[in-house]
């Protein structure tokens, strides 16, 4: 995903427009010759659902899954669904003035991914920490604060786009029920799956996550 991992990391707002995120999806889908896949976005990656709906016509996905995230990143969505930890963590993540402060913030962030961080292997935490270090504060800022219009995504929901909201009940970043309340009036084909676990639900409760996700994907593709 743009700004993360091995992807390109532009550090200007112009490098993080909604159209560019949609183009990234299209490039990957075409590269793998995918025909109407189900898009699954985790955390901030869930917001790419809005980018796809706003910029690609006809809609190239059979359904979408917001896994531990909001299907849009606009303030009217994240501002409502975000929890206090998220709003406290973002300024620390985006601070470019104190390296030691930024690194401490990332360690706190990694622990918050899990419902019981003390039970998570140290090696796994270090893998997550390494990923955060790849993203400098200036890039974190443009990723988290980029403008986006969710209206086309909501319109797609009204036309029948299947959407699954898949959340851990102990998520420290976003309130899954709040995300549901935001999209429910617009999506006539909505699946809600709230299960035990934190933000990194695939580590906290992999078996149940796979079960819920598989049922949704099979229902969409049947």
mmCIF file of C-alpha atoms in Angstrom, residues 66-177:
data_model
loop_
_atom_site.group_PDB
_atom_site.id
_atom_site.type_symbol
_atom_site.label_atom_id
_atom_site.label_comp_id
_atom_site.label_asym_id
_atom_site.label_seq_id
_atom_site.Cartn_x
_atom_site.Cartn_y
_atom_site.Cartn_z
ATOM 1 C CA UNK A 66 -13.128 -3.300 6.364
ATOM 2 C CA UNK A 67 -10.917 -5.304 8.726
ATOM 3 C CA UNK A 68 -10.244 -3.296 11.853
ATOM 4 C CA UNK A 69 -10.732 -0.093 9.908
ATOM 5 C CA UNK A 70 -13.173 2.386 8.452
ATOM 6 C CA UNK A 71 -14.087 2.154 4.748
ATOM 7 C CA UNK A 72 -13.339 5.870 4.580
ATOM 8 C CA UNK A 73 -10.675 8.072 6.162
ATOM 9 C CA UNK A 74 -12.585 11.372 6.179
ATOM 10 C CA UNK A 75 -13.083 13.183 9.515
ATOM 11 C CA UNK A 76 -16.827 12.511 9.513
ATOM 12 C CA UNK A 77 -16.032 8.790 9.637
ATOM 13 C CA UNK A 78 -12.767 8.333 11.552
ATOM 14 C CA UNK A 79 -13.568 11.312 13.754
ATOM 15 C CA UNK A 80 -16.666 9.477 14.974
ATOM 16 C CA UNK A 81 -15.318 5.925 15.126
ATOM 17 C CA UNK A 82 -11.831 6.647 16.453
ATOM 18 C CA UNK A 83 -10.995 5.823 20.061
ATOM 19 C CA UNK A 84 -8.941 8.038 22.421
ATOM 20 C CA UNK A 85 -5.789 5.965 21.893
ATOM 21 C CA UNK A 86 -5.892 6.613 18.145
ATOM 22 C CA UNK A 87 -6.244 10.363 18.552
ATOM 23 C CA UNK A 88 -3.431 10.400 21.110
ATOM 24 C CA UNK A 89 -1.150 8.215 18.980
ATOM 25 C CA UNK A 90 -1.420 10.027 15.643
ATOM 26 C CA UNK A 91 0.271 13.297 16.706
ATOM 27 C CA UNK A 92 3.121 11.279 18.235
ATOM 28 C CA UNK A 93 3.485 9.234 15.066
ATOM 29 C CA UNK A 94 3.507 12.351 12.919
ATOM 30 C CA UNK A 95 5.959 14.346 15.084
ATOM 31 C CA UNK A 96 9.153 14.992 13.122
ATOM 32 C CA UNK A 97 11.016 16.967 15.800
ATOM 33 C CA UNK A 98 12.214 14.285 18.243
ATOM 34 C CA UNK A 99 13.522 10.930 17.023
ATOM 35 C CA UNK A 100 13.518 9.300 20.476
ATOM 36 C CA UNK A 101 9.932 10.442 21.060
ATOM 37 C CA UNK A 102 8.815 9.077 17.693
ATOM 38 C CA UNK A 103 10.412 5.693 18.376
ATOM 39 C CA UNK A 104 8.794 5.404 21.824
ATOM 40 C CA UNK A 105 5.443 6.195 20.245
ATOM 41 C CA UNK A 106 5.918 3.342 17.803
ATOM 42 C CA UNK A 107 6.667 0.854 20.580
ATOM 43 C CA UNK A 108 3.458 1.927 22.372
ATOM 44 C CA UNK A 109 1.591 1.619 19.087
ATOM 45 C CA UNK A 110 2.756 -1.963 18.535
ATOM 46 C CA UNK A 111 1.660 -3.092 22.001
ATOM 47 C CA UNK A 112 -1.753 -1.527 21.390
ATOM 48 C CA UNK A 113 -2.295 -3.712 18.325
ATOM 49 C CA UNK A 114 -3.000 -6.720 20.521
ATOM 50 C CA UNK A 115 -5.585 -7.549 23.149
ATOM 51 C CA UNK A 116 -2.925 -9.168 25.360
ATOM 52 C CA UNK A 117 0.455 -7.822 24.180
ATOM 53 C CA UNK A 118 2.399 -9.706 26.867
ATOM 54 C CA UNK A 119 1.357 -12.973 25.214
ATOM 55 C CA UNK A 120 2.621 -11.966 21.774
ATOM 56 C CA UNK A 121 6.067 -13.294 20.757
ATOM 57 C CA UNK A 122 8.782 -10.641 20.895
ATOM 58 C CA UNK A 123 9.889 -11.572 17.377
ATOM 59 C CA UNK A 124 6.445 -10.748 15.971
ATOM 60 C CA UNK A 125 6.386 -7.381 17.725
ATOM 61 C CA UNK A 126 9.786 -6.575 16.221
ATOM 62 C CA UNK A 127 8.489 -7.385 12.749
ATOM 63 C CA UNK A 128 5.672 -4.903 13.255
ATOM 64 C CA UNK A 129 8.060 -2.333 14.723
ATOM 65 C CA UNK A 130 10.338 -2.650 11.718
ATOM 66 C CA UNK A 131 7.429 -1.861 9.412
ATOM 67 C CA UNK A 132 6.632 1.330 11.336
ATOM 68 C CA UNK A 133 10.233 2.527 11.121
ATOM 69 C CA UNK A 134 10.031 2.292 7.323
ATOM 70 C CA UNK A 135 7.434 5.077 7.441
ATOM 71 C CA UNK A 136 8.904 8.412 8.519
ATOM 72 C CA UNK A 137 6.749 10.915 10.449
ATOM 73 C CA UNK A 138 6.224 13.188 7.444
ATOM 74 C CA UNK A 139 4.876 10.255 5.440
ATOM 75 C CA UNK A 140 2.700 9.116 8.360
ATOM 76 C CA UNK A 141 1.187 12.577 8.410
ATOM 77 C CA UNK A 142 0.174 12.700 4.749
ATOM 78 C CA UNK A 143 -1.121 9.107 4.892
ATOM 79 C CA UNK A 144 -3.348 9.712 7.914
ATOM 80 C CA UNK A 145 -4.541 13.210 7.004
ATOM 81 C CA UNK A 146 -5.147 12.856 3.260
ATOM 82 C CA UNK A 147 -8.465 14.238 1.987
ATOM 83 C CA UNK A 148 -11.089 11.806 0.792
ATOM 84 C CA UNK A 149 -14.750 11.924 -0.220
ATOM 85 C CA UNK A 150 -16.720 8.826 0.907
ATOM 86 C CA UNK A 151 -19.923 9.721 -0.963
ATOM 87 C CA UNK A 152 -19.357 7.349 -3.913
ATOM 88 C CA UNK A 153 -18.627 4.510 -1.495
ATOM 89 C CA UNK A 154 -21.905 5.141 0.311
ATOM 90 C CA UNK A 155 -23.726 5.299 -3.024
ATOM 91 C CA UNK A 156 -22.203 1.951 -3.986
ATOM 92 C CA UNK A 157 -23.557 0.525 -0.748
ATOM 93 C CA UNK A 158 -27.032 1.748 -1.588
ATOM 94 C CA UNK A 159 -26.735 0.032 -4.982
ATOM 95 C CA UNK A 160 -25.892 -3.277 -3.303
ATOM 96 C CA UNK A 161 -22.103 -3.480 -2.911
ATOM 97 C CA UNK A 162 -21.544 -6.165 -0.241
ATOM 98 C CA UNK A 163 -19.535 -4.863 2.716
ATOM 99 C CA UNK A 164 -18.255 -6.727 5.748
ATOM 100 C CA UNK A 165 -17.253 -4.859 8.899
ATOM 101 C CA UNK A 166 -14.871 -7.273 10.645
ATOM 102 C CA UNK A 167 -13.576 -6.038 13.996
ATOM 103 C CA UNK A 168 -12.040 -7.176 17.237
ATOM 104 C CA UNK A 169 -14.203 -6.326 20.229
ATOM 105 C CA UNK A 170 -11.107 -5.188 22.119
ATOM 106 C CA UNK A 171 -9.739 -2.984 19.312
ATOM 107 C CA UNK A 172 -7.963 0.000 20.922
ATOM 108 C CA UNK A 173 -7.927 2.150 17.790
ATOM 109 C CA UNK A 174 -11.433 2.166 16.347
ATOM 110 C CA UNK A 175 -14.902 1.313 17.606
ATOM 111 C CA UNK A 176 -16.322 -1.355 15.317
ATOM 112 C CA UNK A 177 -19.898 -0.674 16.388
#
